[in-house]
Amino acid sequence: MSEKALRDLNTIPGTERKIESSSKVGLIKPPVDNSEENIEDWQKKKNDASVVSPPGNDNQTVNSGVEIGNAEVEYIESENLNDLEDIDACIKTLLAGHDTKDWVLVCDALNNVRRLSIFHKEAILDMLGDVIAFVTKSLKSPRSAVCKTAIMTSADIFSAYNDLIIDSLDPLLVQLLLKSSQDKRFVCEAAERALVAMTTWISPISLLPKLQPYLKNKNPRIRAKASMCFSRSVPRLGVEGIKEYGIDKLIQVGASQLSDQLPESREAARTLLLELQHVYEKFQDLMPATVSEHPEMGSWESFCQSKLSPLSAQAVLRVTGIAREGLVS
């Protein structure tokens, strides 16, 4: 070091030299003055310095738990969505996000679909097929923010259009079953809520035939989610609806799922079979003369044995019998 540099260094007060050295490692030294005001100022500077995140890392997560990469997207619940200011302009540009690679624009477009479904559902009725195709494509997005927003959009579409979407339901349904079966928890939970909305708002007479093929899917998780949807939909048929649909068909579905690989499928089958048993006994109450003459002909046991293989009938009777004993005790 030159003599001039040494002289300049020696002229710097000691306190300043300490602060200058400390700044090289990102620390802030407290002032020498012991006054209360200076200590408070120093503490504030220290706290401010601790919450500053270094730039240049898009994937970094800050202390608050908010992912920086997703800062532009807000997941808005249906009841908190506001109406659109310019409906016509929105409709004209609605599907422009279909081919864009800007995922923020895609999320904005999906939220506009939700707003239109809630506040102006007649406005996009003629283009509903194209809208559902857009939502389905967004469900396949590898970006979680787009996928979850599309799932929320699906739930709002079910609520608004009910059976009007039944002809376009298949591609939407398979994606929701897949998303509800994956490991990413917040996507999975959103998809499960959308499936509940589907079974709530679409009539079971229309929905059950759509669900039935997925009960035999090779993926056990998809079978389980489809079983749960099927089990939720059947009671909405009511006694007369179940009679019209065919209780013999439904009991065969329940028996086949009773031996499935995953416990969710088996529990859904058990719930379905108990509902069918309850409905069947109501049938018998409407036909007292026949039952009184031949009580064995009208029993639940006889019905199961007449419609199922011996092993399947035994399994169904075991499940419904145990459940009944539990209720009686």
PDB file of N, CA, C and O in Angstrom, residues 50-97:
ATOM      1  N   SER A  50     -32.961  -6.969   6.531  1.00  0.00           N
ATOM      2  CA  SER A  50     -33.170  -8.409   6.612  1.00  0.00           C
ATOM      3  C   SER A  50     -34.257  -8.903   5.692  1.00  0.00           C
ATOM      4  O   SER A  50     -34.313 -10.089   5.383  1.00  0.00           O
ATOM      5  N   VAL A  51     -35.184  -8.041   5.213  1.00  0.00           N
ATOM      6  CA  VAL A  51     -36.281  -8.495   4.375  1.00  0.00           C
ATOM      7  C   VAL A  51     -36.016  -8.251   2.907  1.00  0.00           C
ATOM      8  O   VAL A  51     -36.839  -8.580   2.067  1.00  0.00           O
ATOM      9  N   VAL A  52     -34.862  -7.692   2.558  1.00  0.00           N
ATOM     10  CA  VAL A  52     -34.558  -7.442   1.155  1.00  0.00           C
ATOM     11  C   VAL A  52     -34.035  -8.722   0.536  1.00  0.00           C
ATOM     12  O   VAL A  52     -33.081  -9.302   1.036  1.00  0.00           O
ATOM     13  N   SER A  53     -34.684  -9.171  -0.560  1.00  0.00           N
ATOM     14  CA  SER A  53     -34.252 -10.392  -1.235  1.00  0.00           C
ATOM     15  C   SER A  53     -33.306 -10.044  -2.358  1.00  0.00           C
ATOM     16  O   SER A  53     -33.537  -9.085  -3.083  1.00  0.00           O
ATOM     17  N   PRO A  54     -32.255 -10.802  -2.535  1.00  0.00           N
ATOM     18  CA  PRO A  54     -31.319 -10.525  -3.625  1.00  0.00           C
ATOM     19  C   PRO A  54     -31.987 -10.728  -4.966  1.00  0.00           C
ATOM     20  O   PRO A  54     -32.753 -11.672  -5.137  1.00  0.00           O
ATOM     21  N   PRO A  55     -31.740  -9.842  -5.931  1.00  0.00           N
ATOM     22  CA  PRO A  55     -32.374  -9.966  -7.233  1.00  0.00           C
ATOM     23  C   PRO A  55     -31.739 -11.057  -8.068  1.00  0.00           C
ATOM     24  O   PRO A  55     -30.697 -11.588  -7.730  1.00  0.00           O
ATOM     25  N   GLY A  56     -32.436 -11.357  -9.196  1.00  0.00           N
ATOM     26  CA  GLY A  56     -31.838 -12.231 -10.191  1.00  0.00           C
ATOM     27  C   GLY A  56     -32.180 -13.688 -10.043  1.00  0.00           C
ATOM     28  O   GLY A  56     -31.693 -14.508 -10.792  1.00  0.00           O
ATOM     29  N   ASN A  57     -33.061 -14.072  -9.072  1.00  0.00           N
ATOM     30  CA  ASN A  57     -33.446 -15.470  -8.923  1.00  0.00           C
ATOM     31  C   ASN A  57     -34.945 -15.572  -8.981  1.00  0.00           C
ATOM     32  O   ASN A  57     -35.637 -15.342  -8.012  1.00  0.00           O
ATOM     33  N   ASP A  58     -35.493 -15.913 -10.158  1.00  0.00           N
ATOM     34  CA  ASP A  58     -36.945 -15.931 -10.352  1.00  0.00           C
ATOM     35  C   ASP A  58     -37.629 -17.021  -9.559  1.00  0.00           C
ATOM     36  O   ASP A  58     -38.811 -16.961  -9.292  1.00  0.00           O
ATOM     37  N   ASN A  59     -36.910 -18.069  -9.208  1.00  0.00           N
ATOM     38  CA  ASN A  59     -37.534 -19.189  -8.531  1.00  0.00           C
ATOM     39  C   ASN A  59     -37.433 -19.090  -7.014  1.00  0.00           C
ATOM     40  O   ASN A  59     -37.854 -19.970  -6.298  1.00  0.00           O
ATOM     41  N   GLN A  60     -36.840 -18.025  -6.523  1.00  0.00           N
ATOM     42  CA  GLN A  60     -36.602 -17.899  -5.095  1.00  0.00           C
ATOM     43  C   GLN A  60     -37.893 -17.631  -4.348  1.00  0.00           C
ATOM     44  O   GLN A  60     -38.799 -16.986  -4.840  1.00  0.00           O
ATOM     45  N   THR A  61     -37.991 -18.141  -3.149  1.00  0.00           N
ATOM     46  CA  THR A  61     -39.155 -17.906  -2.307  1.00  0.00           C
ATOM     47  C   THR A  61     -38.764 -16.992  -1.162  1.00  0.00           C
ATOM     48  O   THR A  61     -37.814 -17.265  -0.446  1.00  0.00           O
ATOM     49  N   VAL A  62     -39.511 -15.917  -0.962  1.00  0.00           N
ATOM     50  CA  VAL A  62     -39.198 -14.984   0.105  1.00  0.00           C
ATOM     51  C   VAL A  62     -39.788 -15.471   1.408  1.00  0.00           C
ATOM     52  O   VAL A  62     -40.540 -16.432   1.461  1.00  0.00           O
ATOM     53  N   ASN A  63     -39.475 -14.730   2.506  1.00  0.00           N
ATOM     54  CA  ASN A  63     -39.866 -15.186   3.825  1.00  0.00           C
ATOM     55  C   ASN A  63     -41.362 -15.347   3.997  1.00  0.00           C
ATOM     56  O   ASN A  63     -41.826 -16.141   4.792  1.00  0.00           O
ATOM     57  N   SER A  64     -42.153 -14.558   3.283  1.00  0.00           N
ATOM     58  CA  SER A  64     -43.602 -14.588   3.466  1.00  0.00           C
ATOM     59  C   SER A  64     -44.217 -15.854   2.899  1.00  0.00           C
ATOM     60  O   SER A  64     -45.387 -16.118   3.117  1.00  0.00           O
ATOM     61  N   GLY A  65     -43.473 -16.660   2.155  1.00  0.00           N
ATOM     62  CA  GLY A  65     -44.002 -17.889   1.585  1.00  0.00           C
ATOM     63  C   GLY A  65     -44.632 -17.698   0.229  1.00  0.00           C
ATOM     64  O   GLY A  65     -45.194 -18.615  -0.334  1.00  0.00           O
ATOM     65  N   VAL A  66     -44.554 -16.531  -0.358  1.00  0.00           N
ATOM     66  CA  VAL A  66     -45.131 -16.269  -1.671  1.00  0.00           C
ATOM     67  C   VAL A  66     -44.084 -16.549  -2.729  1.00  0.00           C
ATOM     68  O   VAL A  66     -42.974 -16.046  -2.663  1.00  0.00           O
ATOM     69  N   GLU A  67     -44.430 -17.351  -3.713  1.00  0.00           N
ATOM     70  CA  GLU A  67     -43.488 -17.677  -4.764  1.00  0.00           C
ATOM     71  C   GLU A  67     -43.387 -16.506  -5.726  1.00  0.00           C
ATOM     72  O   GLU A  67     -44.369 -16.041  -6.266  1.00  0.00           O
ATOM     73  N   ILE A  68     -42.175 -16.024  -5.942  1.00  0.00           N
ATOM     74  CA  ILE A  68     -41.992 -14.834  -6.757  1.00  0.00           C
ATOM     75  C   ILE A  68     -42.475 -15.060  -8.172  1.00  0.00           C
ATOM     76  O   ILE A  68     -43.070 -14.201  -8.793  1.00  0.00           O
ATOM     77  N   GLY A  69     -42.257 -16.262  -8.714  1.00  0.00           N
ATOM     78  CA  GLY A  69     -42.649 -16.552 -10.079  1.00  0.00           C
ATOM     79  C   GLY A  69     -44.141 -16.463 -10.303  1.00  0.00           C
ATOM     80  O   GLY A  69     -44.600 -16.260 -11.415  1.00  0.00           O
ATOM     81  N   ASN A  70     -44.947 -16.640  -9.254  1.00  0.00           N
ATOM     82  CA  ASN A  70     -46.395 -16.614  -9.370  1.00  0.00           C
ATOM     83  C   ASN A  70     -47.006 -15.346  -8.793  1.00  0.00           C
ATOM     84  O   ASN A  70     -48.190 -15.292  -8.505  1.00  0.00           O
ATOM     85  N   ALA A  71     -46.185 -14.313  -8.616  1.00  0.00           N
ATOM     86  CA  ALA A  71     -46.659 -13.100  -7.950  1.00  0.00           C
ATOM     87  C   ALA A  71     -47.767 -12.412  -8.730  1.00  0.00           C
ATOM     88  O   ALA A  71     -48.580 -11.707  -8.156  1.00  0.00           O
ATOM     89  N   GLU A  72     -47.808 -12.608 -10.064  1.00  0.00           N
ATOM     90  CA  GLU A  72     -48.793 -11.908 -10.872  1.00  0.00           C
ATOM     91  C   GLU A  72     -50.182 -12.534 -10.802  1.00  0.00           C
ATOM     92  O   GLU A  72     -51.145 -11.951 -11.246  1.00  0.00           O
ATOM     93  N   VAL A  73     -50.308 -13.763 -10.307  1.00  0.00           N
ATOM     94  CA  VAL A  73     -51.566 -14.504 -10.338  1.00  0.00           C
ATOM     95  C   VAL A  73     -52.207 -14.531  -8.962  1.00  0.00           C
ATOM     96  O   VAL A  73     -51.550 -14.806  -7.963  1.00  0.00           O
ATOM     97  N   GLU A  74     -53.486 -14.255  -8.946  1.00  0.00           N
ATOM     98  CA  GLU A  74     -54.257 -14.330  -7.703  1.00  0.00           C
ATOM     99  C   GLU A  74     -55.409 -15.287  -7.922  1.00  0.00           C
ATOM    100  O   GLU A  74     -56.164 -15.168  -8.892  1.00  0.00           O
ATOM    101  N   TYR A  75     -55.561 -16.269  -7.044  1.00  0.00           N
ATOM    102  CA  TYR A  75     -56.658 -17.222  -7.149  1.00  0.00           C
ATOM    103  C   TYR A  75     -57.875 -16.630  -6.434  1.00  0.00           C
ATOM    104  O   TYR A  75     -57.916 -16.558  -5.215  1.00  0.00           O
ATOM    105  N   ILE A  76     -58.853 -16.225  -7.220  1.00  0.00           N
ATOM    106  CA  ILE A  76     -60.018 -15.522  -6.680  1.00  0.00           C
ATOM    107  C   ILE A  76     -61.189 -16.494  -6.566  1.00  0.00           C
ATOM    108  O   ILE A  76     -61.548 -17.158  -7.546  1.00  0.00           O
ATOM    109  N   GLU A  77     -61.767 -16.583  -5.382  1.00  0.00           N
ATOM    110  CA  GLU A  77     -62.947 -17.430  -5.209  1.00  0.00           C
ATOM    111  C   GLU A  77     -64.127 -16.851  -5.991  1.00  0.00           C
ATOM    112  O   GLU A  77     -64.205 -15.642  -6.212  1.00  0.00           O
ATOM    113  N   SER A  78     -65.040 -17.706  -6.381  1.00  0.00           N
ATOM    114  CA  SER A  78     -66.150 -17.300  -7.253  1.00  0.00           C
ATOM    115  C   SER A  78     -66.954 -16.138  -6.676  1.00  0.00           C
ATOM    116  O   SER A  78     -67.329 -15.202  -7.387  1.00  0.00           O
ATOM    117  N   GLU A  79     -67.200 -16.205  -5.369  1.00  0.00           N
ATOM    118  CA  GLU A  79     -68.023 -15.158  -4.742  1.00  0.00           C
ATOM    119  C   GLU A  79     -67.319 -13.808  -4.680  1.00  0.00           C
ATOM    120  O   GLU A  79     -67.970 -12.776  -4.456  1.00  0.00           O
ATOM    121  N   ASN A  80     -66.006 -13.806  -4.899  1.00  0.00           N
ATOM    122  CA  ASN A  80     -65.254 -12.545  -4.845  1.00  0.00           C
ATOM    123  C   ASN A  80     -64.948 -11.956  -6.219  1.00  0.00           C
ATOM    124  O   ASN A  80     -64.321 -10.901  -6.318  1.00  0.00           O
ATOM    125  N   LEU A  81     -65.391 -12.616  -7.276  1.00  0.00           N
ATOM    126  CA  LEU A  81     -65.168 -12.093  -8.628  1.00  0.00           C
ATOM    127  C   LEU A  81     -66.076 -10.897  -8.893  1.00  0.00           C
ATOM    128  O   LEU A  81     -67.259 -10.904  -8.519  1.00  0.00           O
ATOM    129  N   ASN A  82     -65.539  -9.883  -9.539  1.00  0.00           N
ATOM    130  CA  ASN A  82     -66.322  -8.700  -9.900  1.00  0.00           C
ATOM    131  C   ASN A  82     -66.817  -8.813 -11.333  1.00  0.00           C
ATOM    132  O   ASN A  82     -66.230  -9.507 -12.164  1.00  0.00           O
ATOM    133  N   ASP A  83     -67.909  -8.100 -11.621  1.00  0.00           N
ATOM    134  CA  ASP A  83     -68.469  -8.094 -12.971  1.00  0.00           C
ATOM    135  C   ASP A  83     -67.526  -7.365 -13.928  1.00  0.00           C
ATOM    136  O   ASP A  83     -66.676  -6.562 -13.517  1.00  0.00           O
ATOM    137  N   LEU A  84     -67.696  -7.639 -15.218  1.00  0.00           N
ATOM    138  CA  LEU A  84     -66.882  -6.993 -16.251  1.00  0.00           C
ATOM    139  C   LEU A  84     -67.418  -5.607 -16.567  1.00  0.00           C
ATOM    140  O   LEU A  84     -68.632  -5.379 -16.533  1.00  0.00           O
ATOM    141  N   GLU A  85     -66.513  -4.701 -16.908  1.00  0.00           N
ATOM    142  CA  GLU A  85     -66.932  -3.350 -17.272  1.00  0.00           C
ATOM    143  C   GLU A  85     -67.394  -3.285 -18.729  1.00  0.00           C
ATOM    144  O   GLU A  85     -68.376  -2.628 -19.049  1.00  0.00           O
ATOM    145  N   ASP A  86     -66.701  -3.978 -19.630  1.00  0.00           N
ATOM    146  CA  ASP A  86     -67.043  -3.950 -21.053  1.00  0.00           C
ATOM    147  C   ASP A  86     -67.217  -5.390 -21.535  1.00  0.00           C
ATOM    148  O   ASP A  86     -66.241  -6.064 -21.890  1.00  0.00           O
ATOM    149  N   ILE A  87     -68.440  -5.859 -21.554  1.00  0.00           N
ATOM    150  CA  ILE A  87     -68.721  -7.256 -21.893  1.00  0.00           C
ATOM    151  C   ILE A  87     -68.382  -7.558 -23.351  1.00  0.00           C
ATOM    152  O   ILE A  87     -67.745  -8.559 -23.663  1.00  0.00           O
ATOM    153  N   ASP A  88     -68.810  -6.680 -24.258  1.00  0.00           N
ATOM    154  CA  ASP A  88     -68.593  -6.922 -25.693  1.00  0.00           C
ATOM    155  C   ASP A  88     -67.109  -7.011 -26.023  1.00  0.00           C
ATOM    156  O   ASP A  88     -66.679  -7.891 -26.777  1.00  0.00           O
ATOM    157  N   ALA A  89     -66.326  -6.097 -25.468  1.00  0.00           N
ATOM    158  CA  ALA A  89     -64.879  -6.106 -25.731  1.00  0.00           C
ATOM    159  C   ALA A  89     -64.241  -7.371 -25.174  1.00  0.00           C
ATOM    160  O   ALA A  89     -63.336  -7.954 -25.801  1.00  0.00           O
ATOM    161  N   CYS A  90     -64.715  -7.806 -24.037  1.00  0.00           N
ATOM    162  CA  CYS A  90     -64.180  -9.022 -23.418  1.00  0.00           C
ATOM    163  C   CYS A  90     -64.481 -10.247 -24.276  1.00  0.00           C
ATOM    164  O   CYS A  90     -63.612 -11.094 -24.488  1.00  0.00           O
ATOM    165  N   ILE A  91     -65.696 -10.342 -24.785  1.00  0.00           N
ATOM    166  CA  ILE A  91     -66.083 -11.491 -25.599  1.00  0.00           C
ATOM    167  C   ILE A  91     -65.264 -11.545 -26.892  1.00  0.00           C
ATOM    168  O   ILE A  91     -64.850 -12.619 -27.337  1.00  0.00           O
ATOM    169  N   LYS A  92     -65.021 -10.380 -27.485  1.00  0.00           N
ATOM    170  CA  LYS A  92     -64.259 -10.334 -28.742  1.00  0.00           C
ATOM    171  C   LYS A  92     -62.829 -10.849 -28.571  1.00  0.00           C
ATOM    172  O   LYS A  92     -62.255 -11.443 -29.485  1.00  0.00           O
ATOM    173  N   THR A  93     -62.272 -10.608 -27.420  1.00  0.00           N
ATOM    174  CA  THR A  93     -60.868 -11.005 -27.188  1.00  0.00           C
ATOM    175  C   THR A  93     -60.744 -12.241 -26.293  1.00  0.00           C
ATOM    176  O   THR A  93     -59.639 -12.625 -25.915  1.00  0.00           O
ATOM    177  N   LEU A  94     -61.877 -12.870 -25.976  1.00  0.00           N
ATOM    178  CA  LEU A  94     -61.883 -13.927 -24.966  1.00  0.00           C
ATOM    179  C   LEU A  94     -60.974 -15.096 -25.326  1.00  0.00           C
ATOM    180  O   LEU A  94     -60.205 -15.583 -24.491  1.00  0.00           O
ATOM    181  N   LEU A  95     -61.071 -15.545 -26.563  1.00  0.00           N
ATOM    182  CA  LEU A  95     -60.308 -16.717 -26.970  1.00  0.00           C
ATOM    183  C   LEU A  95     -58.955 -16.377 -27.575  1.00  0.00           C
ATOM    184  O   LEU A  95     -58.263 -17.245 -28.097  1.00  0.00           O
ATOM    185  N   ALA A  96     -58.590 -15.088 -27.504  1.00  0.00           N
ATOM    186  CA  ALA A  96     -57.272 -14.682 -28.018  1.00  0.00           C
ATOM    187  C   ALA A  96     -56.157 -15.332 -27.210  1.00  0.00           C
ATOM    188  O   ALA A  96     -55.052 -15.558 -27.705  1.00  0.00           O
ATOM    189  N   GLY A  97     -56.443 -15.614 -25.937  1.00  0.00           N
ATOM    190  CA  GLY A  97     -55.437 -16.264 -25.086  1.00  0.00           C
ATOM    191  C   GLY A  97     -55.264 -17.742 -25.367  1.00  0.00           C
ATOM    192  O   GLY A  97     -54.436 -18.411 -24.751  1.00  0.00           O
TER     193      GLY A  97
END
